[in-house]
XYZ file of C-alpha atoms in Angstrom:
466
model
C -6.827 -8.217 20.858
C -3.721 -8.471 18.619
C -1.182 -11.239 17.983
C 1.974 -10.115 16.221
C 4.423 -13.112 15.811
C 7.813 -11.830 13.969
C 9.576 -15.267 13.095
C 9.003 -14.090 9.306
C 7.978 -11.114 7.116
C 5.537 -11.497 4.693
C 7.882 -11.041 1.995
C 11.343 -11.240 1.509
C 13.471 -8.041 1.583
C 14.118 -8.818 -2.127
C 10.619 -9.271 -3.239
C 9.442 -6.205 -1.187
C 11.471 -4.107 -3.211
C 10.651 -5.416 -6.727
C 6.860 -5.379 -5.665
C 6.728 -2.143 -3.658
C 4.905 -0.408 -6.341
C 2.562 -3.585 -6.937
C 0.238 -4.337 -4.800
C -1.498 -7.268 -6.415
C 0.384 -9.917 -3.696
C -0.943 -7.948 -0.859
C -4.315 -7.552 -2.342
C -4.508 -11.468 -3.218
C -3.430 -12.022 0.888
C -5.968 -9.919 2.000
C -8.392 -11.488 0.361
C -7.577 -14.975 1.265
C -7.574 -13.608 4.887
C -11.166 -12.627 4.219
C -12.299 -15.900 2.780
C -10.455 -17.880 5.500
C -12.517 -15.983 7.991
C -15.608 -16.899 6.312
C -14.796 -20.508 6.531
C -13.822 -20.381 9.794
C -17.476 -19.022 10.872
C -17.128 -15.436 10.971
C -20.456 -13.397 9.775
C -18.285 -10.759 8.333
C -14.706 -9.653 7.939
C -12.201 -7.243 6.571
C -8.528 -7.505 5.755
C -6.002 -4.541 6.079
C -2.585 -5.118 4.410
C 0.299 -2.223 4.618
C 3.789 -2.391 3.139
C 6.395 0.286 4.074
C 10.202 1.189 3.142
C 12.134 4.078 5.072
C 15.344 5.659 5.179
C 16.702 8.508 7.556
C 20.058 10.116 8.484
C 20.806 12.208 11.591
C 24.000 14.358 11.357
C 25.706 16.780 13.930
C 28.785 18.755 13.347
C 28.873 17.721 9.899
C 29.079 14.095 10.639
C 26.874 11.167 10.560
C 25.615 9.904 13.834
C 22.818 7.580 12.402
C 21.957 5.977 9.370
C 18.965 3.607 9.440
C 16.913 1.623 6.606
C 13.605 -0.022 7.259
C 11.265 -2.290 5.717
C 8.090 -3.923 6.858
C 4.769 -5.774 6.212
C 1.715 -6.169 8.279
C -1.367 -7.440 7.986
C -4.395 -6.897 10.114
C -7.807 -9.107 10.593
C -11.150 -8.020 12.003
C -13.798 -10.560 12.252
C -17.676 -10.088 13.225
C -19.461 -12.966 14.641
C -22.800 -11.835 15.302
C -22.183 -8.519 17.434
C -18.663 -9.565 18.566
C -15.583 -8.348 17.182
C -11.920 -9.273 17.351
C -8.676 -7.866 15.642
C -5.787 -9.881 15.204
C -2.503 -8.951 13.271
C 0.723 -10.547 12.155
C 3.732 -10.224 9.997
C 4.064 -14.245 9.427
C 1.512 -16.032 7.210
C 3.736 -18.642 6.044
C 2.686 -22.025 5.426
C -1.070 -22.490 6.950
C -0.329 -19.230 8.600
C -3.593 -17.558 6.755
C -6.049 -20.224 8.237
C -4.671 -20.318 11.613
C -4.903 -16.401 11.836
C -8.632 -16.809 10.612
C -9.243 -19.587 13.086
C -7.618 -17.753 16.080
C -9.307 -14.342 15.343
C -12.889 -15.856 15.082
C -12.370 -18.009 18.240
C -11.331 -14.556 20.176
C -14.570 -12.980 18.544
C -16.712 -15.959 20.046
C -15.647 -14.688 24.031
C -15.704 -11.135 23.103
C -18.280 -8.966 24.794
C -21.539 -7.896 22.568
C -21.282 -4.786 20.993
C -24.297 -3.706 19.153
C -22.628 -0.829 17.042
C -19.494 -2.914 15.731
C -20.020 -4.109 12.360
C -18.648 -3.193 8.563
C -19.719 -0.134 6.703
C -23.162 0.245 4.838
C -22.354 -0.876 1.257
C -24.060 1.890 -0.149
C -21.469 4.264 1.171
C -18.447 2.117 0.242
C -16.046 4.099 -2.691
C -16.626 2.874 -6.143
C -14.138 5.351 -7.804
C -10.632 6.186 -6.628
C -9.322 9.865 -7.524
C -5.907 10.190 -8.318
C -4.259 12.480 -5.607
C -0.884 12.152 -6.700
C 0.754 10.927 -3.164
C 3.471 8.908 -4.832
C 7.076 10.244 -5.619
C 8.723 6.891 -7.062
C 11.827 8.023 -6.443
C 13.649 7.289 -2.847
C 16.526 9.303 -2.619
C 19.892 7.484 -1.893
C 21.650 7.502 1.500
C 24.277 10.154 0.336
C 21.579 12.257 -1.039
C 19.579 12.582 2.621
C 23.314 13.117 4.117
C 23.747 15.976 1.922
C 20.467 17.444 2.732
C 20.641 17.270 6.420
C 24.155 18.542 6.098
C 23.029 21.362 3.916
C 20.696 22.432 6.618
C 23.003 22.089 9.287
C 25.576 24.340 7.861
C 23.108 26.806 6.827
C 22.280 26.957 10.253
C 25.603 27.291 11.792
C 26.371 30.529 9.727
C 23.604 32.644 11.201
C 25.581 34.989 13.404
C 24.649 33.879 17.161
C 24.233 30.260 16.573
C 26.485 28.943 18.647
C 26.114 25.019 17.993
C 23.833 22.093 16.036
C 21.336 19.903 18.114
C 21.126 17.948 14.882
C 19.802 17.952 11.476
C 18.142 15.120 9.937
C 16.579 13.985 6.296
C 14.630 10.806 6.006
C 12.056 9.489 2.998
C 9.783 6.669 2.653
C 7.230 4.737 0.520
C 4.372 2.907 1.834
C 1.169 1.154 0.574
C -1.953 0.091 1.821
C -4.935 -2.576 0.923
C -8.223 -3.234 2.239
C -10.332 -5.848 1.483
C -14.103 -6.416 3.181
C -16.506 -9.489 2.846
C -18.926 -6.993 1.895
C -16.852 -6.628 -1.800
C -14.942 -3.574 -1.103
C -11.391 -3.857 -2.593
C -8.977 -0.665 -2.509
C -5.378 0.293 -2.460
C -2.943 3.281 -2.527
C 0.268 4.003 -2.187
C 1.886 7.300 -0.902
C 5.420 8.766 -0.390
C 6.890 11.145 2.344
C 10.016 13.519 2.689
C 11.221 15.208 5.399
C 14.173 17.635 6.231
C 14.539 19.202 9.704
C 17.053 21.025 11.661
C 17.524 22.504 15.599
C 19.687 25.138 16.204
C 21.212 26.555 19.447
C 22.290 30.233 20.517
C 23.863 31.163 23.680
C 26.221 29.493 26.237
C 25.406 27.463 29.403
C 22.490 28.445 31.116
C 21.527 31.272 28.639
C 21.207 28.801 25.530
C 18.100 28.894 23.872
C 16.992 26.564 21.001
C 14.536 26.313 18.159
C 13.985 24.422 14.899
C 12.252 24.082 11.346
C 11.328 21.206 9.197
C 9.752 20.807 5.938
C 7.761 17.639 5.046
C 5.803 16.731 1.733
C 5.010 13.610 -0.184
C 6.966 14.782 -3.175
C 10.775 15.887 -2.736
C 9.906 18.472 -5.129
C 7.688 20.149 -2.592
C 10.175 20.483 0.062
C 11.237 23.711 1.284
C 15.378 23.585 0.468
C 17.188 22.415 2.844
C 19.256 25.957 3.074
C 15.969 27.819 3.966
C 15.084 25.338 6.755
C 18.663 25.429 8.296
C 18.533 29.125 8.043
C 14.994 29.610 9.826
C 15.832 27.401 12.446
C 19.169 29.404 13.488
C 17.427 32.932 13.252
C 14.630 31.575 15.383
C 17.219 30.318 17.774
C 18.967 33.605 17.876
C 15.745 35.522 18.210
C 14.843 33.708 21.140
C 18.112 34.780 23.306
C 18.035 36.377 26.466
C 14.457 35.877 27.064
C 12.666 38.049 29.629
C 9.616 37.311 32.294
C 6.540 39.103 32.221
C 3.815 39.824 35.020
C 0.585 37.990 35.138
C -1.904 39.597 33.066
C -5.230 39.336 30.986
C -3.976 40.347 27.367
C -4.591 39.830 23.477
C -2.356 36.376 22.315
C -1.486 36.147 18.905
C -0.449 32.601 17.737
C 2.249 32.127 14.791
C 0.921 29.888 12.173
C 3.326 27.088 13.332
C 1.035 26.922 16.600
C -2.198 28.358 15.441
C -3.169 24.975 14.317
C -3.390 23.379 17.472
C -6.183 25.270 18.047
C -7.907 23.570 15.337
C -6.663 20.409 16.706
C -8.407 20.954 20.148
C -11.561 21.721 17.878
C -11.459 18.284 16.214
C -10.568 16.222 19.132
C -13.752 17.676 20.569
C -15.973 16.536 17.754
C -14.387 13.161 17.534
C -17.437 10.818 17.451
C -15.692 8.564 20.257
C -15.967 11.602 22.533
C -19.354 12.556 21.524
C -20.450 8.891 22.083
C -18.862 8.822 25.464
C -20.277 11.925 26.105
C -16.740 13.293 27.266
C -16.557 16.329 25.125
C -17.519 19.950 26.087
C -19.092 20.004 22.714
C -21.170 17.048 23.292
C -24.269 19.472 22.866
C -22.942 22.241 20.552
C -23.894 20.608 16.971
C -25.530 23.541 15.038
C -24.663 26.152 17.235
C -22.302 28.947 16.544
C -18.999 28.792 18.086
C -16.809 31.309 15.906
C -17.236 34.395 14.299
C -19.235 34.212 11.135
C -16.122 34.673 8.844
C -14.541 31.566 10.347
C -14.805 28.414 8.086
C -12.748 25.156 9.038
C -12.481 22.525 6.530
C -11.275 18.839 6.291
C -10.332 17.856 2.959
C -9.045 14.161 2.051
C -8.965 14.757 -1.186
C -6.142 17.306 -1.381
C -3.724 16.857 -4.191
C -0.126 15.851 -2.635
C -1.795 16.393 1.041
C 0.390 15.007 3.506
C -3.230 13.233 5.113
C -4.978 12.345 1.833
C -6.787 8.996 0.701
C -8.973 8.136 -1.806
C -11.033 5.877 0.894
C -11.379 5.643 4.471
C -10.242 2.620 6.607
C -13.808 0.972 6.190
C -13.849 1.451 2.209
C -16.073 4.552 2.979
C -16.066 7.006 0.140
C -14.157 10.402 1.625
C -15.305 13.834 0.635
C -14.529 17.671 1.444
C -16.183 18.739 4.430
C -16.822 22.060 6.201
C -16.886 21.253 9.657
C -17.467 24.899 10.476
C -19.274 26.960 8.122
C -19.970 30.582 8.874
C -18.767 30.145 12.492
C -21.470 27.339 13.004
C -20.424 23.916 13.880
C -21.851 21.748 11.311
C -20.677 17.783 11.769
C -19.018 15.307 13.929
C -16.050 13.139 12.434
C -17.761 9.961 12.250
C -16.869 6.162 11.593
C -19.554 3.352 10.785
C -19.924 2.373 14.825
C -19.759 6.142 16.193
C -22.489 6.810 13.915
C -24.467 4.038 14.677
C -24.259 4.849 18.151
C -25.303 8.429 17.765
C -28.153 7.052 15.139
C -26.359 9.295 12.332
C -24.382 8.530 9.130
C -20.424 7.632 8.865
C -18.855 10.553 7.777
C -15.851 8.802 6.139
C -13.354 9.310 8.808
C -12.316 5.802 9.983
C -8.928 5.395 10.651
C -6.997 1.898 11.539
C -3.810 0.498 12.116
C -3.433 -3.518 11.203
C -3.794 -3.780 15.149
C -6.723 -1.808 15.865
C -10.470 -1.422 14.887
C -11.425 1.531 12.900
C -11.893 4.845 15.232
C -12.746 8.579 13.861
C -9.980 10.881 12.942
C -9.011 13.987 10.500
C -7.489 14.285 7.207
C -6.068 17.656 5.899
C -7.494 20.393 8.331
C -7.226 23.879 7.664
C -9.082 27.150 8.975
C -9.529 29.437 5.981
C -7.537 32.900 5.687
C -9.135 36.049 6.946
C -8.862 39.514 5.431
C -6.192 41.466 7.693
C -2.263 40.877 7.428
C -0.705 39.570 10.468
C 0.659 43.243 10.983
C -2.860 44.552 10.859
C -3.840 41.921 13.096
C -1.552 43.219 15.802
C -1.527 46.719 15.032
C -3.904 48.116 17.584
C -2.345 45.852 20.335
C -0.936 48.071 23.171
C 0.454 44.906 25.087
C 0.085 41.425 24.267
C 1.841 38.435 23.529
C 3.081 36.442 20.381
C 3.005 32.865 20.751
C 5.759 30.976 18.605
C 6.049 27.714 20.785
C 3.785 25.562 23.049
C 4.544 23.222 25.860
C 2.713 20.026 27.302
C -0.738 19.366 26.889
C -3.056 21.270 29.481
C -6.318 20.980 27.919
C -9.626 19.536 29.213
C -11.824 17.965 26.425
C -14.429 17.314 28.870
C -14.438 20.644 29.970
C -13.007 22.999 27.580
C -10.639 24.342 30.066
C -7.136 25.407 28.240
C -4.031 26.056 30.032
C -0.420 25.571 28.051
C 3.075 26.532 28.751
C 4.202 28.764 26.067
C 6.952 31.030 24.828
C 7.340 33.911 22.144
C 7.572 37.525 22.018
C 5.912 40.588 23.638
C 3.598 42.687 21.848
C 3.803 46.951 22.550
C 2.254 49.407 20.831
C 1.334 47.140 17.769
C 5.381 45.792 17.138
C 6.827 42.718 17.877
C 9.549 43.477 20.580
C 11.720 41.146 23.520
C 11.328 37.035 23.506
C 9.491 36.145 26.370
C 9.698 32.527 28.107
C 8.248 30.393 30.681
C 4.854 31.648 30.650
C 1.351 29.837 30.694
C -1.675 31.066 28.673
C -5.084 30.049 29.908
C -8.371 30.467 29.235
C -11.703 28.713 28.307
C -12.003 26.959 24.503
C -15.388 28.385 23.993
C -14.346 31.981 24.790
C -10.966 31.054 22.487
C -13.171 30.348 19.646
C -15.641 33.074 20.089
C -13.109 35.888 20.093
C -10.753 34.010 17.191
C -9.558 36.296 14.085
C -7.924 35.180 11.288
C -5.097 36.820 9.174
C -4.551 36.048 5.676
C -1.161 34.265 5.948
C -2.682 30.922 5.348
C 0.034 28.410 4.067
C -0.489 24.458 3.451
C 2.728 23.288 5.500
C 1.295 20.789 8.162
C -1.380 18.160 8.712
C -3.418 20.925 10.305
C -2.914 24.496 8.688
C -4.353 28.006 10.320
C -3.144 31.448 9.374
C -2.064 33.698 12.079
C -4.675 34.224 14.813
C -5.732 36.582 17.353
C -7.586 35.607 20.532
C -8.818 38.093 22.894
C -8.350 38.371 26.824
C -6.524 35.317 27.844
C -4.783 35.124 31.156
C -0.988 35.167 30.729
C 0.556 33.603 33.775
C 4.026 35.262 34.462
C 5.892 35.939 37.714
């Protein structure tokens, strides 16, 4: 249950800007909320306070179409009365707002249903030392700099031969802070920044138009790909998709380009989420400790990667986080758990709790990657007489309960070990257990997204065509 009055912000805009890097005020506010909850009758409580500043620019045909800036401050309070839990959130704690929020939360908890698994994290598992992960680029670019980045990306796309128009380019940047305080004694805070440049280009005319995109995102502006390369890549991809053909329905090897191969890791991680396992709604619910992949496949979740897109020094319950191989030598080694799902499964949390200000903790991943294999991408497809190279996936036709996999796709036909003509409007289908079992990884892993994987080859998928 949530409460989100919006009559005032936690801090004035001037104070928010001045105090963006000083989280002491947020920490004090979170401490006051926890103390107020205990005074109101809560047996335990935790509070999350977040602050963020972001700005972004969108351009089309060289002109700025939209420019926006936002500043936000929010707090969330979770209280526990016995085995009953309630969560409230607000952006207004002026006057006696702290006491009123705590009293409302406790009143809500007293009428909530019993849940034997709720509760704060085991104090023995809480983080005591916070590693420096270099997540903060303190320099927010000016609006004019964001305009320059977006315009440069668009200009680079439009000079690619065959590009007929722009679907728009954008650039954005932001800084956010998060504080967590619990009644069990945890106090933690961190700051992160994010910069992004994106471009979508169009080739062809009328019903023959094709579009494609590229983007770059990183905590530090220095780690972004250049705006010129983003635009050029978007343009080249759009042109390469021109005049696609249809193919007959068949069963062939399918090769996933790195910009879509991480989706297969995402399907695995969704299936090993502790909430799905506890509800018995995952096709992997009985597969812990079994071999799902070839022996050379290793999949890692790393919350401590320096400058990682999803890195953080502790989880949303204050639990210490660590690098975890969820697949080791092809064997599924772990679920992703927060404290509640761990209790339900009679296990220990893996430090994967995430939450917003208006929700209770729930499990989720950090920086995921599937480690690189030995063959080059060219070697991976060299022996394929006929196959499909996927560059774009459409829809979400994956059943996490059964493991059935079916997604719309576009890409390129493989013939005699070479990528040839573009293909669109096909469906690739199979079962995730068979997909995992037949997976082969190339050696081209790069850390670009939140989930990263190299080029992947899957045997014997059904390609639904004309």
